[in-house]
Short mmCIF file of C-alpha atoms and ligand atoms in Angstrom, two decimals:
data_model
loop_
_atom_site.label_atom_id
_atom_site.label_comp_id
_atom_site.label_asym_id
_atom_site.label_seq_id
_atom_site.Cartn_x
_atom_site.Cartn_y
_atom_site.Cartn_z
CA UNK A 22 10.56 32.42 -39.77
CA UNK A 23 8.61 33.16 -36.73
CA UNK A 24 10.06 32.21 -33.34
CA UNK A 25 8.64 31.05 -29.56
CA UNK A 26 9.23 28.93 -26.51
CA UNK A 27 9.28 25.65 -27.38
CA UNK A 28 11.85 23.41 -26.77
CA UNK A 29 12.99 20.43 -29.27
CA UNK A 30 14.81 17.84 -27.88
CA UNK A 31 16.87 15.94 -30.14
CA UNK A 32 18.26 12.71 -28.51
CA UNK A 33 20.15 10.99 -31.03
CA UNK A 34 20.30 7.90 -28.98
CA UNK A 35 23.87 5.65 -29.94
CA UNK A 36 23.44 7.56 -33.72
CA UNK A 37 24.62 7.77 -35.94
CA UNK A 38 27.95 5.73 -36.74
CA UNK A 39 30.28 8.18 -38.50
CA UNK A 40 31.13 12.08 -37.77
CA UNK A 41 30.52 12.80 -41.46
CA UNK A 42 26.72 11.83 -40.30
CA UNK A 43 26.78 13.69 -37.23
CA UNK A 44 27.89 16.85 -38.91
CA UNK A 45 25.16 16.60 -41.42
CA UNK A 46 22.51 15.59 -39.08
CA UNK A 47 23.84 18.46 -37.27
CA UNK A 48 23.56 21.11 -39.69
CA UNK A 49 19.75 20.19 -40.26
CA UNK A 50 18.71 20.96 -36.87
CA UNK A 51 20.68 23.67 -36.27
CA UNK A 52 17.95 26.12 -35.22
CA UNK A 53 16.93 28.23 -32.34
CA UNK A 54 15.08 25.97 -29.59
CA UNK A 55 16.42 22.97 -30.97
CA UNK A 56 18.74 21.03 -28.30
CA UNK A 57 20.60 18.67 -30.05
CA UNK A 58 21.70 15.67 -28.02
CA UNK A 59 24.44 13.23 -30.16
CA UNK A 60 26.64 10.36 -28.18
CA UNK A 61 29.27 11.72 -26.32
CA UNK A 62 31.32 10.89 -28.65
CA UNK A 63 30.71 13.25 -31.21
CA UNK A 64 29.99 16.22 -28.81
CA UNK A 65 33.29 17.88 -29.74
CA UNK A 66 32.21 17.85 -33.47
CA UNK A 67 29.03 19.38 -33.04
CA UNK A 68 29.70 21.85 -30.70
CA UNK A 69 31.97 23.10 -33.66
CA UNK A 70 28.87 23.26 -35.96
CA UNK A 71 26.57 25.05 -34.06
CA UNK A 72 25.33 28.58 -34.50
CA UNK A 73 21.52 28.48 -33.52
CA UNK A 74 20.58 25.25 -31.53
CA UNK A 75 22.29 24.56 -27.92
CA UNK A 76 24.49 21.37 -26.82
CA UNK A 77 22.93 18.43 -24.60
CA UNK A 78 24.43 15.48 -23.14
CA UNK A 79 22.38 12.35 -23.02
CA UNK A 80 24.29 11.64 -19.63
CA UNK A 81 26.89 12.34 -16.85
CA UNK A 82 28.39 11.80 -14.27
CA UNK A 83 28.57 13.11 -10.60
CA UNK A 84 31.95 12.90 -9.61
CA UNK A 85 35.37 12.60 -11.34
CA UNK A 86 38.37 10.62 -11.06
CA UNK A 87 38.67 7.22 -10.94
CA UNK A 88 35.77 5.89 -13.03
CA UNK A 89 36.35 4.58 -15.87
CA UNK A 90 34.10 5.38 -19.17
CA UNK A 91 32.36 8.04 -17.42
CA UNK A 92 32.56 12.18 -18.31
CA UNK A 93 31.37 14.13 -15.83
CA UNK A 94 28.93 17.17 -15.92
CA UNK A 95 31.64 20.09 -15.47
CA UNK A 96 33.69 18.06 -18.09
CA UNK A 97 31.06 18.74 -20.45
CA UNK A 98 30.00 22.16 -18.78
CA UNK A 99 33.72 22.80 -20.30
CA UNK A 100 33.02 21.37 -23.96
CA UNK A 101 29.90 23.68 -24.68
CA UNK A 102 27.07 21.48 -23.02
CA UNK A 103 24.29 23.56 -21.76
CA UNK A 104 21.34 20.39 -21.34
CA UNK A 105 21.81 16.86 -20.20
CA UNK A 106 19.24 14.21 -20.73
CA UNK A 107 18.81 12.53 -17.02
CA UNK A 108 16.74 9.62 -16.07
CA UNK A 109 15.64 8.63 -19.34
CA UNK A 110 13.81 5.11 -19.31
CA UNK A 111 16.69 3.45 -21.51
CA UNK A 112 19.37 4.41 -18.48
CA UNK A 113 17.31 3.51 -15.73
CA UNK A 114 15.97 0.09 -17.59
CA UNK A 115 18.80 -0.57 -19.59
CA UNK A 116 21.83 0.22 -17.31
CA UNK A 117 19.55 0.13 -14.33
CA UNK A 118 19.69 3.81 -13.43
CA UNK A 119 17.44 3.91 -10.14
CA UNK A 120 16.29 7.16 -8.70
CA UNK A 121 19.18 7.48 -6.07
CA UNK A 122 21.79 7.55 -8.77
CA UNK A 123 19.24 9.97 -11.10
CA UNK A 124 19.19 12.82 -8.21
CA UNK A 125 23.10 12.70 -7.74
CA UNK A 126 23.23 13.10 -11.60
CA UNK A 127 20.65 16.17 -11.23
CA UNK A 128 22.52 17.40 -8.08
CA UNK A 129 25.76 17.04 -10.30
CA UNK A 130 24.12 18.68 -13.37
CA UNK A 131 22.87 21.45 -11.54
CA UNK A 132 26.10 22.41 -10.00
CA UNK A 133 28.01 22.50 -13.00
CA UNK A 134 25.34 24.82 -14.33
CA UNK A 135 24.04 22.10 -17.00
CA UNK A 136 20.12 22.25 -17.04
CA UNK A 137 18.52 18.66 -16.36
CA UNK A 138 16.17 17.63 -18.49
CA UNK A 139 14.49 15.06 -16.58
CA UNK A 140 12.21 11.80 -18.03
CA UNK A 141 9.74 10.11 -16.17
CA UNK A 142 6.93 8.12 -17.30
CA UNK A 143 4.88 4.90 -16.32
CA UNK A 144 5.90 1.68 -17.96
CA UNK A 145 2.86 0.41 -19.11
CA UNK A 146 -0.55 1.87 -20.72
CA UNK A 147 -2.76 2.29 -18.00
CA UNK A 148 -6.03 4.83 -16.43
CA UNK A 149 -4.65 8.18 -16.54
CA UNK A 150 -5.55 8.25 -12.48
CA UNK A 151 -2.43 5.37 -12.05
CA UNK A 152 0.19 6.66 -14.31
CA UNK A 153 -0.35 10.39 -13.20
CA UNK A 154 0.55 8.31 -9.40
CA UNK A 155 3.34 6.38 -11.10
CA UNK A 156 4.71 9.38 -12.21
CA UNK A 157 4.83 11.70 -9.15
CA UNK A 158 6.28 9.09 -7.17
CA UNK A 159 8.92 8.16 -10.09
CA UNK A 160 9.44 12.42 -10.48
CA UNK A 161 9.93 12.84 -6.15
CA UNK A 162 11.89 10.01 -5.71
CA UNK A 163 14.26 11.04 -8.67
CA UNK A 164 13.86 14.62 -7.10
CA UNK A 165 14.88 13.29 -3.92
CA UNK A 166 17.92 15.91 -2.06
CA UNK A 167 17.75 18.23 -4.79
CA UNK A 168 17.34 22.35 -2.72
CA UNK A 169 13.73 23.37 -3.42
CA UNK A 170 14.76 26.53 -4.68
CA UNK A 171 16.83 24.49 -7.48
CA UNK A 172 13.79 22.79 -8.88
CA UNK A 173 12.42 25.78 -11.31
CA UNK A 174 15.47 24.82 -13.13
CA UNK A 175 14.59 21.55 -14.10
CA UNK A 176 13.00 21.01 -17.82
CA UNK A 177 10.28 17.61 -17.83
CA UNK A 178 10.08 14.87 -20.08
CA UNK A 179 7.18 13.35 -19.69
CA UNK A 180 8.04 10.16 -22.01
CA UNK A 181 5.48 7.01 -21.52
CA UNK A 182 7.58 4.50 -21.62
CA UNK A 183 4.82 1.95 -23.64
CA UNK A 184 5.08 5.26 -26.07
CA UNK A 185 9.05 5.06 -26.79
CA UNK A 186 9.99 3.66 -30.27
CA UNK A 187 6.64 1.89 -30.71
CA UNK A 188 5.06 4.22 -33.57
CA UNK A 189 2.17 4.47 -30.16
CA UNK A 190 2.27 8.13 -29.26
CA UNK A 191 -0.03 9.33 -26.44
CA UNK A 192 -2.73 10.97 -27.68
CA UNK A 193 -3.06 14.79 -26.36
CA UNK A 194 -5.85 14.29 -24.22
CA UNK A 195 -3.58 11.14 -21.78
CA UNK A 196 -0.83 13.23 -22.05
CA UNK A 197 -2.24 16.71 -20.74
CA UNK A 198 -3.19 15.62 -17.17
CA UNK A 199 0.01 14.17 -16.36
CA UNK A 200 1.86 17.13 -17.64
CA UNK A 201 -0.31 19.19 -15.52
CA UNK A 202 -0.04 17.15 -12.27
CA UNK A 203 3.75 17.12 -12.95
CA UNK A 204 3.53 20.84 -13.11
CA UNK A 205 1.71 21.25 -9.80
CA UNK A 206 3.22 19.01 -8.00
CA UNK A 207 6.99 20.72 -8.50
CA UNK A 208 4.85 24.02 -7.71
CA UNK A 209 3.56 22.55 -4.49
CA UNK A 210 7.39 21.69 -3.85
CA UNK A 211 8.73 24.53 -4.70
CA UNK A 212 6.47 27.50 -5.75
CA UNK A 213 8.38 27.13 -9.00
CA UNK A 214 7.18 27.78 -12.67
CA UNK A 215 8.69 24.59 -14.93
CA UNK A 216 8.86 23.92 -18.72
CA UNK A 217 7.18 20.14 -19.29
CA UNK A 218 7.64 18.60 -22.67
CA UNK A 219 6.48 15.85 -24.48
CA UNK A 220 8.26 12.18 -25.68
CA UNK A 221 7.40 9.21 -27.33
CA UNK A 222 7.35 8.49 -31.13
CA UNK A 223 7.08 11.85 -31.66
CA UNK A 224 6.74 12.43 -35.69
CA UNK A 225 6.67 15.50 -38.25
CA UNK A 226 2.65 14.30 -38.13
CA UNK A 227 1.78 14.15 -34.61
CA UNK A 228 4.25 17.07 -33.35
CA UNK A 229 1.44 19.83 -33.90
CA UNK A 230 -0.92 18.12 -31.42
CA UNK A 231 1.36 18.19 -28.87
CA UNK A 232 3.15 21.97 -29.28
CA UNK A 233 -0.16 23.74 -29.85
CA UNK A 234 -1.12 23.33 -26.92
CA UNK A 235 0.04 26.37 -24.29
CA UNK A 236 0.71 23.77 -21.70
CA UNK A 237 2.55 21.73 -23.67
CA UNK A 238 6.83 23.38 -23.67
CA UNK A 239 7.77 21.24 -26.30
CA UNK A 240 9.22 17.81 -27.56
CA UNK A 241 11.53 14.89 -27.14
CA UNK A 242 12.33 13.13 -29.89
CA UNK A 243 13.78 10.31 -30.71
CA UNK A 244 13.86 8.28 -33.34
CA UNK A 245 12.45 10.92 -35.94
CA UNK A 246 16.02 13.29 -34.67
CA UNK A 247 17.93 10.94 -36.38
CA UNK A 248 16.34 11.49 -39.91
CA UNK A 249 17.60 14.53 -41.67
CA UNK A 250 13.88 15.11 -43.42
CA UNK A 251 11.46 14.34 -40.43
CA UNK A 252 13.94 16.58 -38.49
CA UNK A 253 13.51 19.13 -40.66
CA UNK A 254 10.04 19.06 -41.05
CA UNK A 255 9.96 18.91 -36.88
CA UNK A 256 11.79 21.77 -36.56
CA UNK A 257 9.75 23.55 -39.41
CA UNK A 258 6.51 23.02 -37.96
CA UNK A 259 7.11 24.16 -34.65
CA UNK A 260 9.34 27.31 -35.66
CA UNK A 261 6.03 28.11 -37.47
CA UNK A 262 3.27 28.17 -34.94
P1 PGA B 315 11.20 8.04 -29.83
O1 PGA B 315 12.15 8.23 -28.57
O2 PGA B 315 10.90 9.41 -30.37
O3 PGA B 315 12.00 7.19 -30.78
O4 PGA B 315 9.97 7.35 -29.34
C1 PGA B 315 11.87 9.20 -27.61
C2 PGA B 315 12.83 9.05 -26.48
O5 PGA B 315 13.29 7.95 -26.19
O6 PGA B 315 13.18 10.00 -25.84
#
């Protein structure tokens, strides 16, 4: 099997429900570039199964002590976690994540040696000329404090939210000036080199559009992570290129 660069992002989301399933979902994906992302809960259990594919978090927290129900980032530094989803649309819609809390979480991330992988993306379909300003200002706001020279560690998601668990993906062509004004603009920042990837109902059919392209470091997915077969056939396609 050949090898490259690309990154695949499993986030698992709250799945699945038993550790017999995480084990076995596990085991499928366990393959170089593949960062697998399960609930916190079943961390532990995966980190046991791994050989090839690296250990994300979908979350963290900045401090630790007194706060109930949260782990922080050298807490999971400690259980094998290399990656940890930040900023992701669910957590800042959901559990209203805004973009002071998302830079502590980087800040936090960073320190505990835990690479970020960061998600931005604009809410609604709209000219690529809006959501590529939607974007930047989500991306410097949630950027916000971080040390310039920290910011070539950071990995992108750009994830259109309108794109997330509808079966919609972004077609190539919307995608590829946002990931390239995301790219320039942490240059700008920083003069640093970062990996962008792609997320939102990303399938075994569409994943070839996206990873062929040289600009294009790889994919999030979702939905499709949870399914033993379209993982496989993910992880197959893109080991392949
Ligand atoms: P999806 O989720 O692949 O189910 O669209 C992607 C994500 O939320 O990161």
């Amino acid at each position: 099997m050949k090898t490259n660069n690309k990154l695949i992002v499993m986030n698992w989301k709250c799945n699945p429900r038993s550790t017999i399933e995480a084990s076995a979902l596990a085991a499928v994906s366990d393959k170089k570039g593949v960062i697998i992302c399960p609930p916190a809960v079943f961390l532990h259990i995966v980190a046991s199964k791994l050989k090839k594919a690296s250990l994300g978090a979908q979350n963290g927290f900045w401090a630790e002590g007194a706060y109930t129900g949260e782990y922080s980032f050298n807490q999971l530094k400690n259980i094998g976690v290399k990656y940890a989803i930040i900023g992701h649309s669910e957590r800042r819609f959901l559990f209203n994540e805004n973009s002071q809390i998302i830079s502590k979480k980087i800040i936090s991330a960073l320190a505990a040696n835990i690479s970020p992988i960061v998600c931005v993306g604009e809410k609604k379909r709209t000219s690529i000329s809006s959501a590529i300003k939607t974007v930047i200002a989500e991306l410097n706001n949630s950027l916000i404090d971080i040390p310039k020279e920290k910011l070539g560690k950071i990995i992108l998601a750009y994830e259109p939210v309108w794109a997330i668990g509808t079966g919609k993906n972004a077609s190539l062509a919307e995608i590829l000036p946002i990931i390239s004004a995301i790219k320039k603009n942490i240059m700008d920042l920083s003069g640093k080199k970062i990996k962008a990837i792609y997320g939102g109902s990303v399938s075994p059919e569409n994943v070839m559009e996206y990873v062929i392209d040289p600009s294009i470091d790889g994919v999030l997915v979702g939905g499709a992570s949870t399914d033993k077969q379209k993982s496989a056939k993910i992880i197959d396609k893109i080991r392949n290129i």
